[in-house]
Amino acid sequence: MRTRSTPRVFKIINDLKYKNLLVGGCSFTYNISDTDSSSWPYYLRDKCGFDQVYDCSIEGASNY
């Protein structure tokens, strides 16, 4: 599981009042950059007001 301290890029539009977002998946979910937010969980973090993303995804996992 990885956590990253990437800066927020987007303004919050719907604060869900949850602190953490746990995600799993394949390369569509996995963020390859330690300095930039380049996948959907970080977009969702910014837009919905989560404090932290816990990323359990594995790049190249495919549909398995």
Short mmCIF file of C-alpha atoms in Angstrom, two decimals:
data_model
loop_
_atom_site.label_atom_id
_atom_site.label_comp_id
_atom_site.label_asym_id
_atom_site.label_seq_id
_atom_site.Cartn_x
_atom_site.Cartn_y
_atom_site.Cartn_z
CA MET A 1 0.00 0.00 0.00
CA ARG A 2 1.34 3.43 -0.91
CA THR A 3 0.55 6.88 0.32
CA ARG A 4 1.82 10.00 -1.40
CA SER A 5 2.01 13.64 -0.41
CA THR A 6 0.98 15.08 -3.75
CA PRO A 7 -0.38 18.63 -3.78
CA ARG A 8 -4.05 19.29 -4.42
CA VAL A 9 -4.83 20.51 -7.93
CA PHE A 10 -8.62 20.95 -7.91
CA LYS A 11 -11.05 22.75 -5.61
CA ILE A 12 -13.41 20.71 -3.42
CA ILE A 13 -16.91 20.65 -4.93
CA ASN A 14 -18.58 18.09 -2.65
CA ASP A 15 -17.02 17.54 0.77
CA LEU A 16 -18.05 14.03 1.82
CA LYS A 17 -16.62 14.50 5.36
CA TYR A 18 -14.52 11.31 5.12
CA LYS A 19 -10.82 11.45 5.94
CA ASN A 20 -9.45 8.54 3.91
CA LEU A 21 -9.99 6.95 0.50
CA LEU A 22 -8.91 3.31 0.04
CA VAL A 23 -8.50 2.20 -3.58
CA GLY A 24 -7.44 -0.96 -5.35
CA GLY A 25 -7.14 -1.90 -8.99
CA CYS A 26 -4.80 -1.99 -11.96
CA SER A 27 -2.84 0.59 -13.95
CA PHE A 28 -5.92 2.81 -14.34
CA THR A 29 -5.82 3.32 -10.56
CA TYR A 30 -2.08 3.16 -9.88
CA ASN A 31 -0.34 6.54 -9.72
CA ILE A 32 3.14 6.28 -11.25
CA SER A 33 4.33 9.67 -9.98
CA ASP A 34 5.44 10.52 -6.46
CA THR A 35 5.18 14.25 -7.08
CA ASP A 36 2.08 14.62 -9.30
CA SER A 37 -1.45 13.31 -9.14
CA SER A 38 -1.96 11.39 -12.35
CA SER A 39 -4.80 8.95 -11.66
CA TRP A 40 -8.48 9.08 -10.75
CA PRO A 41 -8.15 8.48 -6.96
CA TYR A 42 -6.28 11.78 -6.55
CA TYR A 43 -8.83 13.61 -8.67
CA LEU A 44 -11.55 12.16 -6.42
CA ARG A 45 -9.50 13.11 -3.32
CA ASP A 46 -9.38 16.71 -4.48
CA LYS A 47 -13.00 17.01 -5.59
CA CYS A 48 -14.57 15.22 -2.59
CA GLY A 49 -12.35 16.52 0.22
CA PHE A 50 -10.53 13.35 1.30
CA ASP A 51 -7.36 13.94 3.34
CA GLN A 52 -5.42 10.84 2.27
CA VAL A 53 -5.47 8.20 -0.48
CA TYR A 54 -4.39 4.67 0.47
CA ASP A 55 -3.45 3.05 -2.82
CA CYS A 56 -3.45 -0.77 -2.89
CA SER A 57 -3.48 -0.99 -6.67
CA ILE A 58 -0.88 -2.84 -8.74
CA GLU A 59 0.18 -1.62 -12.15
CA GLY A 60 -0.21 -4.27 -14.84
CA ALA A 61 -2.74 -6.28 -12.79
CA SER A 62 -5.21 -6.26 -15.70
CA ASN A 63 -8.71 -7.57 -14.96
CA TYR A 64 -7.43 -10.28 -12.65
#
